[in-house]
Amino acid sequence: MMLTRYEPWSLLNQLSRELDRLHGSGYGNEETAAAADWVPAVDIREEKDAYVLHADVPGVDPKDIEVHMENGVLTISGERKAETKEERENYKRVERIRGSFFRRFSLPDTADAERISARSVNGVLEVRIPKQEKVQPRRISVEG
């Protein structure tokens, strides 16, 4: 008996990837599809002085993660390696994906590329992208 995993959103996700590929944007482009075995989930939030990106990369050693910034595009890539002592014949089901991952994000002009920092804690990669100081809002007092 063969078990098949039911994924109700797979067709919708496939359509989204195809549309991204046709428009040459997002992580669904051909370069990314050829380079990635899996895609980590990412949350991005804007704070007063920075953009903060959280990527779920459980089981990935921080030394196997690369973060690059070039021409306004932030690239996160890495690899989740398989354990060498695995015995496949004893497995009934394997759902944890192994292999490389790859994500790209276009950054706004307000991002300060020189001060980007990254750290990985408990399987979550945090990339902090500070905003340029000159674009920070400031209060101007009105004299009367």
Short mmCIF file of N, CA, C and O in Angstrom, two decimals:
data_model
loop_
_atom_site.label_atom_id
_atom_site.label_comp_id
_atom_site.label_asym_id
_atom_site.label_seq_id
_atom_site.Cartn_x
_atom_site.Cartn_y
_atom_site.Cartn_z
N MET A 1 0.84 -1.18 0.00
CA MET A 1 0.00 0.00 0.00
C MET A 1 0.88 1.24 0.00
O MET A 1 1.81 1.35 0.77
N MET A 2 0.59 2.17 -0.87
CA MET A 2 1.34 3.40 -0.95
C MET A 2 0.52 4.55 -0.38
O MET A 2 -0.64 4.71 -0.73
N LEU A 3 1.13 5.33 0.51
CA LEU A 3 0.45 6.48 1.09
C LEU A 3 0.70 7.70 0.23
O LEU A 3 1.81 7.94 -0.23
N THR A 4 -0.35 8.47 0.00
CA THR A 4 -0.23 9.70 -0.78
C THR A 4 -0.65 10.86 0.09
O THR A 4 -1.70 10.81 0.73
N ARG A 5 0.17 11.89 0.11
CA ARG A 5 -0.13 13.06 0.92
C ARG A 5 -1.13 13.94 0.19
O ARG A 5 -0.93 14.29 -0.98
N TYR A 6 -2.20 14.32 0.86
CA TYR A 6 -3.23 15.18 0.28
C TYR A 6 -2.88 16.63 0.57
O TYR A 6 -2.71 17.03 1.72
N GLU A 7 -2.75 17.44 -0.46
CA GLU A 7 -2.44 18.85 -0.32
C GLU A 7 -3.51 19.64 -1.06
O GLU A 7 -3.42 19.82 -2.27
N PRO A 8 -4.53 20.14 -0.35
CA PRO A 8 -5.65 20.81 -1.01
C PRO A 8 -5.27 22.10 -1.74
O PRO A 8 -5.94 22.49 -2.67
N TRP A 9 -4.19 22.75 -1.37
CA TRP A 9 -3.81 24.02 -1.98
C TRP A 9 -2.75 23.84 -3.06
O TRP A 9 -2.27 24.82 -3.63
N SER A 10 -2.36 22.62 -3.37
CA SER A 10 -1.26 22.40 -4.31
C SER A 10 -1.54 22.97 -5.70
O SER A 10 -0.66 23.55 -6.33
N LEU A 11 -2.77 22.82 -6.19
CA LEU A 11 -3.09 23.36 -7.52
C LEU A 11 -3.04 24.88 -7.53
O LEU A 11 -2.54 25.49 -8.49
N LEU A 12 -3.54 25.50 -6.49
CA LEU A 12 -3.50 26.96 -6.40
C LEU A 12 -2.06 27.45 -6.29
O LEU A 12 -1.68 28.42 -6.95
N ASN A 13 -1.25 26.77 -5.48
CA ASN A 13 0.17 27.13 -5.36
C ASN A 13 0.89 26.96 -6.69
O ASN A 13 1.73 27.78 -7.06
N GLN A 14 0.58 25.90 -7.41
CA GLN A 14 1.20 25.66 -8.71
C GLN A 14 0.82 26.77 -9.69
O GLN A 14 1.68 27.26 -10.44
N LEU A 15 -0.44 27.18 -9.69
CA LEU A 15 -0.89 28.26 -10.56
C LEU A 15 -0.14 29.55 -10.22
O LEU A 15 0.33 30.27 -11.11
N SER A 16 0.01 29.84 -8.95
CA SER A 16 0.72 31.03 -8.52
C SER A 16 2.18 31.01 -8.98
O SER A 16 2.70 32.01 -9.48
N ARG A 17 2.84 29.85 -8.85
CA ARG A 17 4.23 29.72 -9.30
C ARG A 17 4.34 29.91 -10.80
O ARG A 17 5.26 30.56 -11.29
N GLU A 18 3.38 29.36 -11.54
CA GLU A 18 3.41 29.51 -13.00
C GLU A 18 3.21 30.97 -13.41
O GLU A 18 3.86 31.45 -14.33
N LEU A 19 2.30 31.66 -12.74
CA LEU A 19 2.09 33.08 -13.04
C LEU A 19 3.33 33.89 -12.72
O LEU A 19 3.73 34.78 -13.48
N ASP A 20 3.97 33.60 -11.58
CA ASP A 20 5.21 34.28 -11.22
C ASP A 20 6.29 34.02 -12.27
O ASP A 20 7.04 34.90 -12.66
N ARG A 21 6.37 32.77 -12.72
CA ARG A 21 7.38 32.40 -13.72
C ARG A 21 7.14 33.16 -15.02
O ARG A 21 8.07 33.68 -15.63
N LEU A 22 5.88 33.26 -15.44
CA LEU A 22 5.56 33.97 -16.67
C LEU A 22 5.92 35.45 -16.58
O LEU A 22 6.35 36.05 -17.56
N HIS A 23 5.73 36.03 -15.40
CA HIS A 23 6.03 37.44 -15.22
C HIS A 23 7.47 37.68 -14.78
O HIS A 23 7.88 38.81 -14.62
N GLY A 24 8.22 36.61 -14.54
CA GLY A 24 9.63 36.73 -14.16
C GLY A 24 9.85 37.33 -12.80
O GLY A 24 10.85 38.00 -12.55
N SER A 25 8.93 37.11 -11.87
CA SER A 25 9.07 37.70 -10.55
C SER A 25 8.89 36.64 -9.47
O SER A 25 8.52 35.52 -9.73
N GLY A 26 9.18 37.05 -8.24
CA GLY A 26 8.94 36.18 -7.09
C GLY A 26 9.88 35.00 -7.05
O GLY A 26 10.85 34.92 -7.78
N TYR A 27 9.59 34.07 -6.16
CA TYR A 27 10.47 32.91 -6.05
C TYR A 27 10.09 31.83 -7.04
O TYR A 27 10.68 30.77 -7.06
N GLY A 28 9.12 32.08 -7.89
CA GLY A 28 8.71 31.09 -8.86
C GLY A 28 9.45 31.21 -10.18
O GLY A 28 9.11 30.54 -11.12
N ASN A 29 10.48 32.08 -10.28
CA ASN A 29 11.16 32.21 -11.56
C ASN A 29 12.02 31.00 -11.84
O ASN A 29 12.29 30.19 -10.98
N GLU A 30 12.44 30.84 -13.08
CA GLU A 30 13.15 29.63 -13.49
C GLU A 30 14.45 29.42 -12.76
O GLU A 30 14.82 28.31 -12.42
N GLU A 31 15.19 30.51 -12.50
CA GLU A 31 16.46 30.39 -11.80
C GLU A 31 16.24 29.80 -10.41
O GLU A 31 16.96 28.93 -9.97
N THR A 32 15.23 30.29 -9.72
CA THR A 32 14.94 29.81 -8.38
C THR A 32 14.45 28.37 -8.41
O THR A 32 14.88 27.54 -7.61
N ALA A 33 13.57 28.05 -9.33
CA ALA A 33 13.03 26.70 -9.40
C ALA A 33 14.13 25.68 -9.63
O ALA A 33 14.09 24.57 -9.11
N ALA A 34 15.14 26.05 -10.41
CA ALA A 34 16.24 25.13 -10.68
C ALA A 34 17.18 25.01 -9.49
O ALA A 34 17.86 24.01 -9.34
N ALA A 35 17.22 26.03 -8.64
CA ALA A 35 18.19 26.06 -7.56
C ALA A 35 17.63 25.59 -6.21
O ALA A 35 18.38 25.39 -5.29
N ALA A 36 16.32 25.43 -6.07
CA ALA A 36 15.74 25.15 -4.77
C ALA A 36 14.99 23.83 -4.73
O ALA A 36 14.28 23.48 -5.65
N ASP A 37 15.20 23.11 -3.61
CA ASP A 37 14.44 21.89 -3.36
C ASP A 37 13.23 22.18 -2.48
O ASP A 37 12.26 21.44 -2.50
N TRP A 38 13.30 23.25 -1.71
CA TRP A 38 12.20 23.65 -0.84
C TRP A 38 12.28 25.15 -0.63
O TRP A 38 13.28 25.79 -0.91
N VAL A 39 11.18 25.73 -0.16
CA VAL A 39 11.09 27.18 0.03
C VAL A 39 10.66 27.46 1.46
O VAL A 39 9.55 27.10 1.85
N PRO A 40 11.52 28.12 2.25
CA PRO A 40 11.13 28.42 3.63
C PRO A 40 10.06 29.50 3.69
O PRO A 40 10.05 30.42 2.87
N ALA A 41 9.17 29.38 4.66
CA ALA A 41 8.15 30.42 4.88
C ALA A 41 8.84 31.65 5.46
O ALA A 41 9.76 31.54 6.27
N VAL A 42 8.40 32.84 5.04
CA VAL A 42 9.03 34.09 5.45
C VAL A 42 7.98 35.10 5.88
O VAL A 42 6.95 35.25 5.22
N ASP A 43 8.24 35.78 7.00
CA ASP A 43 7.43 36.90 7.46
C ASP A 43 8.30 38.15 7.34
O ASP A 43 9.47 38.13 7.71
N ILE A 44 7.73 39.24 6.85
CA ILE A 44 8.46 40.51 6.74
C ILE A 44 7.62 41.57 7.42
O ILE A 44 6.43 41.71 7.15
N ARG A 45 8.26 42.32 8.31
CA ARG A 45 7.53 43.41 8.97
C ARG A 45 8.38 44.68 8.91
O ARG A 45 9.60 44.62 8.85
N GLU A 46 7.69 45.80 8.92
CA GLU A 46 8.37 47.09 8.90
C GLU A 46 8.28 47.71 10.27
O GLU A 46 7.19 47.82 10.85
N GLU A 47 9.43 48.09 10.80
CA GLU A 47 9.50 48.81 12.06
C GLU A 47 9.87 50.27 11.76
O GLU A 47 10.14 50.62 10.61
N LYS A 48 9.90 51.08 12.79
CA LYS A 48 10.20 52.49 12.61
C LYS A 48 11.55 52.71 11.92
O LYS A 48 11.67 53.54 11.03
N ASP A 49 12.56 51.94 12.31
CA ASP A 49 13.91 52.17 11.81
C ASP A 49 14.49 51.01 10.98
O ASP A 49 15.64 51.06 10.58
N ALA A 50 13.69 49.98 10.73
CA ALA A 50 14.23 48.82 9.99
C ALA A 50 13.12 47.96 9.42
O ALA A 50 11.96 48.03 9.84
N TYR A 51 13.51 47.11 8.47
CA TYR A 51 12.67 46.03 7.97
C TYR A 51 13.22 44.76 8.60
O TYR A 51 14.44 44.57 8.66
N VAL A 52 12.35 43.88 9.07
CA VAL A 52 12.79 42.65 9.72
C VAL A 52 12.16 41.47 9.00
O VAL A 52 10.96 41.42 8.80
N LEU A 53 13.01 40.54 8.61
CA LEU A 53 12.59 39.36 7.88
C LEU A 53 12.84 38.13 8.75
O LEU A 53 13.94 37.99 9.31
N HIS A 54 11.84 37.29 8.94
CA HIS A 54 11.98 36.03 9.67
C HIS A 54 11.69 34.88 8.71
O HIS A 54 10.62 34.84 8.11
N ALA A 55 12.66 33.98 8.57
CA ALA A 55 12.51 32.82 7.69
C ALA A 55 12.59 31.55 8.52
O ALA A 55 13.49 31.40 9.35
N ASP A 56 11.65 30.64 8.32
CA ASP A 56 11.65 29.36 9.02
C ASP A 56 12.63 28.41 8.34
O ASP A 56 12.38 27.97 7.21
N VAL A 57 13.72 28.11 9.02
CA VAL A 57 14.73 27.21 8.48
C VAL A 57 15.11 26.15 9.52
O VAL A 57 16.28 26.01 9.88
N PRO A 58 14.13 25.39 10.02
CA PRO A 58 14.43 24.40 11.05
C PRO A 58 15.37 23.32 10.51
O PRO A 58 15.25 22.89 9.37
N GLY A 59 16.30 22.92 11.34
CA GLY A 59 17.23 21.87 10.96
C GLY A 59 18.36 22.33 10.06
O GLY A 59 19.15 21.51 9.61
N VAL A 60 18.45 23.62 9.80
CA VAL A 60 19.53 24.15 8.96
C VAL A 60 20.58 24.78 9.87
O VAL A 60 20.27 25.66 10.67
N ASP A 61 21.81 24.32 9.74
CA ASP A 61 22.91 24.86 10.51
C ASP A 61 23.18 26.29 10.02
O ASP A 61 23.24 26.51 8.81
N PRO A 62 23.35 27.25 10.93
CA PRO A 62 23.62 28.63 10.50
C PRO A 62 24.81 28.76 9.54
O PRO A 62 24.81 29.64 8.68
N LYS A 63 25.78 27.89 9.65
CA LYS A 63 26.94 27.98 8.74
C LYS A 63 26.57 27.54 7.31
O LYS A 63 27.32 27.80 6.38
N ASP A 64 25.40 26.91 7.14
CA ASP A 64 24.94 26.49 5.82
C ASP A 64 23.97 27.49 5.19
O ASP A 64 23.34 27.20 4.19
N ILE A 65 23.85 28.69 5.80
CA ILE A 65 22.97 29.74 5.29
C ILE A 65 23.82 30.88 4.74
O ILE A 65 24.77 31.31 5.38
N GLU A 66 23.44 31.37 3.57
CA GLU A 66 24.12 32.52 2.97
C GLU A 66 23.10 33.63 2.74
O GLU A 66 22.00 33.38 2.25
N VAL A 67 23.49 34.85 3.09
CA VAL A 67 22.66 36.02 2.87
C VAL A 67 23.49 37.01 2.05
O VAL A 67 24.59 37.37 2.45
N HIS A 68 22.96 37.41 0.90
CA HIS A 68 23.67 38.31 -0.01
C HIS A 68 22.77 39.48 -0.35
O HIS A 68 21.56 39.33 -0.48
N MET A 69 23.39 40.63 -0.56
CA MET A 69 22.68 41.82 -1.01
C MET A 69 23.41 42.36 -2.23
O MET A 69 24.60 42.61 -2.18
N GLU A 70 22.69 42.48 -3.35
CA GLU A 70 23.30 43.00 -4.56
C GLU A 70 22.24 43.68 -5.42
O GLU A 70 21.18 43.11 -5.67
N ASN A 71 22.54 44.90 -5.82
CA ASN A 71 21.65 45.67 -6.70
C ASN A 71 20.22 45.76 -6.18
O ASN A 71 19.26 45.59 -6.93
N GLY A 72 20.07 45.98 -4.88
CA GLY A 72 18.74 46.14 -4.30
C GLY A 72 17.98 44.85 -4.10
O GLY A 72 16.80 44.87 -3.78
N VAL A 73 18.64 43.69 -4.28
CA VAL A 73 17.98 42.40 -4.11
C VAL A 73 18.67 41.62 -2.99
O VAL A 73 19.89 41.41 -3.03
N LEU A 74 17.90 41.23 -1.99
CA LEU A 74 18.40 40.40 -0.90
C LEU A 74 18.16 38.95 -1.25
O LEU A 74 17.04 38.56 -1.60
N THR A 75 19.20 38.13 -1.19
CA THR A 75 19.10 36.71 -1.50
C THR A 75 19.44 35.89 -0.27
O THR A 75 20.47 36.12 0.36
N ILE A 76 18.57 34.96 0.05
CA ILE A 76 18.81 34.02 1.15
C ILE A 76 18.85 32.63 0.54
O ILE A 76 17.93 32.23 -0.17
N SER A 77 19.92 31.91 0.81
CA SER A 77 20.03 30.55 0.29
C SER A 77 20.73 29.68 1.32
O SER A 77 21.37 30.18 2.25
N GLY A 78 20.61 28.39 1.15
CA GLY A 78 21.26 27.47 2.07
C GLY A 78 20.87 26.05 1.78
O GLY A 78 20.29 25.75 0.72
N GLU A 79 21.17 25.19 2.74
CA GLU A 79 20.90 23.77 2.54
C GLU A 79 20.61 23.08 3.86
O GLU A 79 21.28 23.31 4.86
N ARG A 80 19.60 22.25 3.84
CA ARG A 80 19.29 21.36 4.96
C ARG A 80 19.87 20.01 4.57
O ARG A 80 19.42 19.40 3.60
N LYS A 81 20.86 19.59 5.31
CA LYS A 81 21.57 18.36 4.96
C LYS A 81 20.92 17.14 5.61
O LYS A 81 20.41 17.21 6.72
N ALA A 82 20.97 16.04 4.90
CA ALA A 82 20.44 14.77 5.41
C ALA A 82 21.46 14.16 6.36
O ALA A 82 22.67 14.34 6.19
N GLU A 83 20.97 13.46 7.35
CA GLU A 83 21.87 12.76 8.25
C GLU A 83 22.51 11.60 7.51
O GLU A 83 21.87 10.90 6.74
N THR A 84 23.78 11.37 7.76
CA THR A 84 24.50 10.34 7.03
C THR A 84 24.18 8.93 7.51
O THR A 84 24.38 7.97 6.79
N LYS A 85 23.64 8.78 8.72
CA LYS A 85 23.35 7.46 9.27
C LYS A 85 21.92 6.99 9.01
O LYS A 85 21.43 6.09 9.66
N GLU A 86 21.27 7.60 8.04
CA GLU A 86 19.88 7.24 7.74
C GLU A 86 19.79 5.86 7.11
O GLU A 86 20.59 5.48 6.28
N GLU A 87 18.77 5.13 7.50
CA GLU A 87 18.47 3.84 6.87
C GLU A 87 17.08 3.94 6.27
O GLU A 87 16.08 3.82 6.95
N ARG A 88 17.00 4.16 5.00
CA ARG A 88 15.73 4.39 4.32
C ARG A 88 14.79 3.20 4.39
O ARG A 88 13.59 3.36 4.38
N GLU A 89 15.28 2.03 4.44
CA GLU A 89 14.40 0.86 4.40
C GLU A 89 13.49 0.76 5.62
O GLU A 89 12.46 0.14 5.56
N ASN A 90 13.85 1.38 6.73
CA ASN A 90 13.03 1.30 7.93
C ASN A 90 11.99 2.41 8.04
O ASN A 90 11.18 2.41 8.94
N TYR A 91 12.05 3.37 7.13
CA TYR A 91 11.09 4.46 7.16
C TYR A 91 9.76 4.03 6.56
O TYR A 91 9.71 3.37 5.54
N LYS A 92 8.68 4.45 7.19
CA LYS A 92 7.35 4.24 6.65
C LYS A 92 6.89 5.47 5.88
O LYS A 92 6.10 5.38 4.97
N ARG A 93 7.38 6.62 6.33
CA ARG A 93 6.97 7.88 5.70
C ARG A 93 8.04 8.92 6.00
O ARG A 93 8.49 9.04 7.12
N VAL A 94 8.42 9.70 5.00
CA VAL A 94 9.39 10.78 5.17
C VAL A 94 8.77 12.06 4.61
O VAL A 94 8.46 12.12 3.42
N GLU A 95 8.54 13.06 5.46
CA GLU A 95 7.93 14.31 5.03
C GLU A 95 8.87 15.50 5.17
O GLU A 95 8.60 16.55 4.60
N ARG A 96 9.95 15.36 5.93
CA ARG A 96 10.87 16.48 6.09
C ARG A 96 11.74 16.59 4.85
O ARG A 96 12.41 15.64 4.46
N ILE A 97 11.72 17.74 4.24
CA ILE A 97 12.43 17.96 2.99
C ILE A 97 13.90 18.27 3.28
O ILE A 97 14.22 19.03 4.17
N ARG A 98 14.76 17.68 2.50
CA ARG A 98 16.19 17.93 2.56
C ARG A 98 16.60 18.61 1.27
O ARG A 98 15.95 18.48 0.25
N GLY A 99 17.70 19.31 1.30
CA GLY A 99 18.24 19.92 0.10
C GLY A 99 18.36 21.42 0.21
O GLY A 99 18.28 22.00 1.30
N SER A 100 18.56 22.07 -0.91
CA SER A 100 18.83 23.51 -0.92
C SER A 100 17.54 24.33 -0.95
O SER A 100 16.50 23.86 -1.38
N PHE A 101 17.65 25.56 -0.46
CA PHE A 101 16.55 26.51 -0.54
C PHE A 101 17.09 27.83 -1.07
O PHE A 101 18.30 28.09 -1.05
N PHE A 102 16.17 28.67 -1.55
CA PHE A 102 16.57 29.90 -2.22
C PHE A 102 15.40 30.87 -2.21
O PHE A 102 14.30 30.49 -2.62
N ARG A 103 15.61 32.07 -1.70
CA ARG A 103 14.57 33.11 -1.74
C ARG A 103 15.22 34.43 -2.12
O ARG A 103 16.35 34.70 -1.72
N ARG A 104 14.49 35.26 -2.85
CA ARG A 104 14.97 36.59 -3.23
C ARG A 104 13.90 37.62 -2.90
O ARG A 104 12.71 37.37 -3.08
N PHE A 105 14.37 38.81 -2.46
CA PHE A 105 13.47 39.89 -2.10
C PHE A 105 14.02 41.20 -2.63
O PHE A 105 15.19 41.51 -2.42
N SER A 106 13.18 41.97 -3.32
CA SER A 106 13.57 43.30 -3.76
C SER A 106 13.40 44.24 -2.58
O SER A 106 12.34 44.28 -1.96
N LEU A 107 14.46 45.00 -2.28
CA LEU A 107 14.41 45.91 -1.14
C LEU A 107 14.06 47.32 -1.61
O LEU A 107 14.42 47.72 -2.72
N PRO A 108 13.37 48.07 -0.76
CA PRO A 108 13.05 49.45 -1.13
C PRO A 108 14.31 50.32 -1.12
O PRO A 108 15.33 49.96 -0.53
N ASP A 109 14.22 51.47 -1.74
CA ASP A 109 15.36 52.39 -1.80
C ASP A 109 15.77 52.89 -0.42
O ASP A 109 16.88 53.36 -0.24
N THR A 110 14.87 52.81 0.53
CA THR A 110 15.17 53.30 1.88
C THR A 110 16.04 52.34 2.69
O THR A 110 16.49 52.69 3.77
N ALA A 111 16.31 51.14 2.19
CA ALA A 111 17.10 50.16 2.91
C ALA A 111 18.57 50.55 2.92
O ALA A 111 19.11 51.03 1.93
N ASP A 112 19.24 50.34 4.06
CA ASP A 112 20.67 50.62 4.21
C ASP A 112 21.43 49.31 4.03
O ASP A 112 21.58 48.53 4.97
N ALA A 113 21.91 49.06 2.83
CA ALA A 113 22.56 47.79 2.49
C ALA A 113 23.83 47.55 3.29
O ALA A 113 24.23 46.40 3.51
N GLU A 114 24.48 48.60 3.74
CA GLU A 114 25.76 48.46 4.45
C GLU A 114 25.59 47.94 5.88
O GLU A 114 26.54 47.44 6.46
N ARG A 115 24.41 48.06 6.45
CA ARG A 115 24.22 47.67 7.86
C ARG A 115 23.30 46.47 8.05
O ARG A 115 22.80 46.24 9.14
N ILE A 116 23.07 45.69 7.02
CA ILE A 116 22.21 44.50 7.13
C ILE A 116 22.90 43.48 8.03
O ILE A 116 24.10 43.24 7.91
N SER A 117 22.12 42.88 8.94
CA SER A 117 22.66 41.84 9.83
C SER A 117 21.74 40.63 9.81
O SER A 117 20.55 40.76 9.52
N ALA A 118 22.30 39.47 10.11
CA ALA A 118 21.51 38.24 10.12
C ALA A 118 21.96 37.35 11.28
O ALA A 118 23.14 37.32 11.62
N ARG A 119 20.97 36.65 11.85
CA ARG A 119 21.28 35.67 12.91
C ARG A 119 20.23 34.57 12.87
O ARG A 119 19.10 34.79 12.42
N SER A 120 20.63 33.41 13.33
CA SER A 120 19.73 32.27 13.34
C SER A 120 19.60 31.75 14.77
O SER A 120 20.61 31.44 15.40
N VAL A 121 18.36 31.68 15.26
CA VAL A 121 18.09 31.20 16.61
C VAL A 121 16.91 30.24 16.57
O VAL A 121 15.85 30.59 16.05
N ASN A 122 17.09 29.04 17.08
CA ASN A 122 16.02 28.04 17.17
C ASN A 122 15.32 27.78 15.85
O ASN A 122 14.09 27.67 15.78
N GLY A 123 16.08 27.73 14.75
CA GLY A 123 15.50 27.41 13.46
C GLY A 123 14.81 28.56 12.75
O GLY A 123 14.12 28.35 11.76
N VAL A 124 14.98 29.78 13.26
CA VAL A 124 14.41 30.95 12.62
C VAL A 124 15.55 31.91 12.27
O VAL A 124 16.30 32.34 13.13
N LEU A 125 15.66 32.22 10.99
CA LEU A 125 16.66 33.18 10.52
C LEU A 125 16.04 34.57 10.59
O LEU A 125 14.95 34.80 10.05
N GLU A 126 16.72 35.48 11.27
CA GLU A 126 16.26 36.87 11.33
C GLU A 126 17.25 37.73 10.57
O GLU A 126 18.44 37.72 10.87
N VAL A 127 16.75 38.45 9.57
CA VAL A 127 17.57 39.39 8.82
C VAL A 127 17.02 40.78 9.12
O VAL A 127 15.84 41.04 8.89
N ARG A 128 17.87 41.63 9.65
CA ARG A 128 17.48 42.99 10.00
C ARG A 128 18.08 43.93 8.96
O ARG A 128 19.29 43.94 8.75
N ILE A 129 17.21 44.69 8.31
CA ILE A 129 17.61 45.61 7.24
C ILE A 129 17.29 47.03 7.71
O ILE A 129 16.14 47.48 7.62
N PRO A 130 18.29 47.73 8.24
CA PRO A 130 18.04 49.08 8.73
C PRO A 130 17.64 50.04 7.61
O PRO A 130 18.03 49.86 6.46
N LYS A 131 16.86 51.04 7.98
CA LYS A 131 16.50 52.10 7.03
C LYS A 131 17.61 53.15 7.06
O LYS A 131 18.28 53.34 8.08
N GLN A 132 17.80 53.81 5.95
CA GLN A 132 18.78 54.88 5.89
C GLN A 132 18.36 56.00 6.82
O GLN A 132 17.17 56.33 6.90
N GLU A 133 19.33 56.58 7.50
CA GLU A 133 19.01 57.63 8.48
C GLU A 133 18.38 58.85 7.83
O GLU A 133 17.51 59.48 8.41
N LYS A 134 18.80 59.18 6.63
CA LYS A 134 18.27 60.38 5.99
C LYS A 134 16.79 60.28 5.64
O LYS A 134 16.14 61.28 5.42
N VAL A 135 16.24 59.08 5.59
CA VAL A 135 14.83 58.94 5.26
C VAL A 135 13.95 58.75 6.49
O VAL A 135 12.76 58.58 6.37
N GLN A 136 14.56 58.80 7.68
CA GLN A 136 13.78 58.67 8.89
C GLN A 136 12.92 59.92 9.07
O GLN A 136 13.39 61.05 8.87
N PRO A 137 11.68 59.75 9.41
CA PRO A 137 10.83 60.94 9.61
C PRO A 137 11.29 61.69 10.87
O PRO A 137 11.76 61.08 11.82
N ARG A 138 11.21 62.98 10.82
CA ARG A 138 11.55 63.77 12.00
C ARG A 138 10.52 64.85 12.19
O ARG A 138 9.93 65.35 11.22
N ARG A 139 10.30 65.20 13.43
CA ARG A 139 9.30 66.22 13.75
C ARG A 139 9.94 67.59 13.65
O ARG A 139 11.02 67.83 14.16
N ILE A 140 9.26 68.48 12.99
CA ILE A 140 9.74 69.85 12.83
C ILE A 140 8.80 70.75 13.61
O ILE A 140 7.58 70.76 13.39
N SER A 141 9.37 71.47 14.53
CA SER A 141 8.52 72.35 15.34
C SER A 141 8.16 73.62 14.57
O SER A 141 8.94 74.13 13.78
N VAL A 142 6.97 74.08 14.81
CA VAL A 142 6.47 75.28 14.15
C VAL A 142 6.52 76.42 15.17
O VAL A 142 5.95 76.32 16.26
N GLU A 143 7.25 77.44 14.80
CA GLU A 143 7.37 78.60 15.71
C GLU A 143 6.20 79.54 15.47
O GLU A 143 5.68 79.67 14.37
N GLY A 144 5.82 80.20 16.50
CA GLY A 144 4.66 81.07 16.36
C GLY A 144 4.80 82.39 16.99
O GLY A 144 5.68 82.92 17.48
#
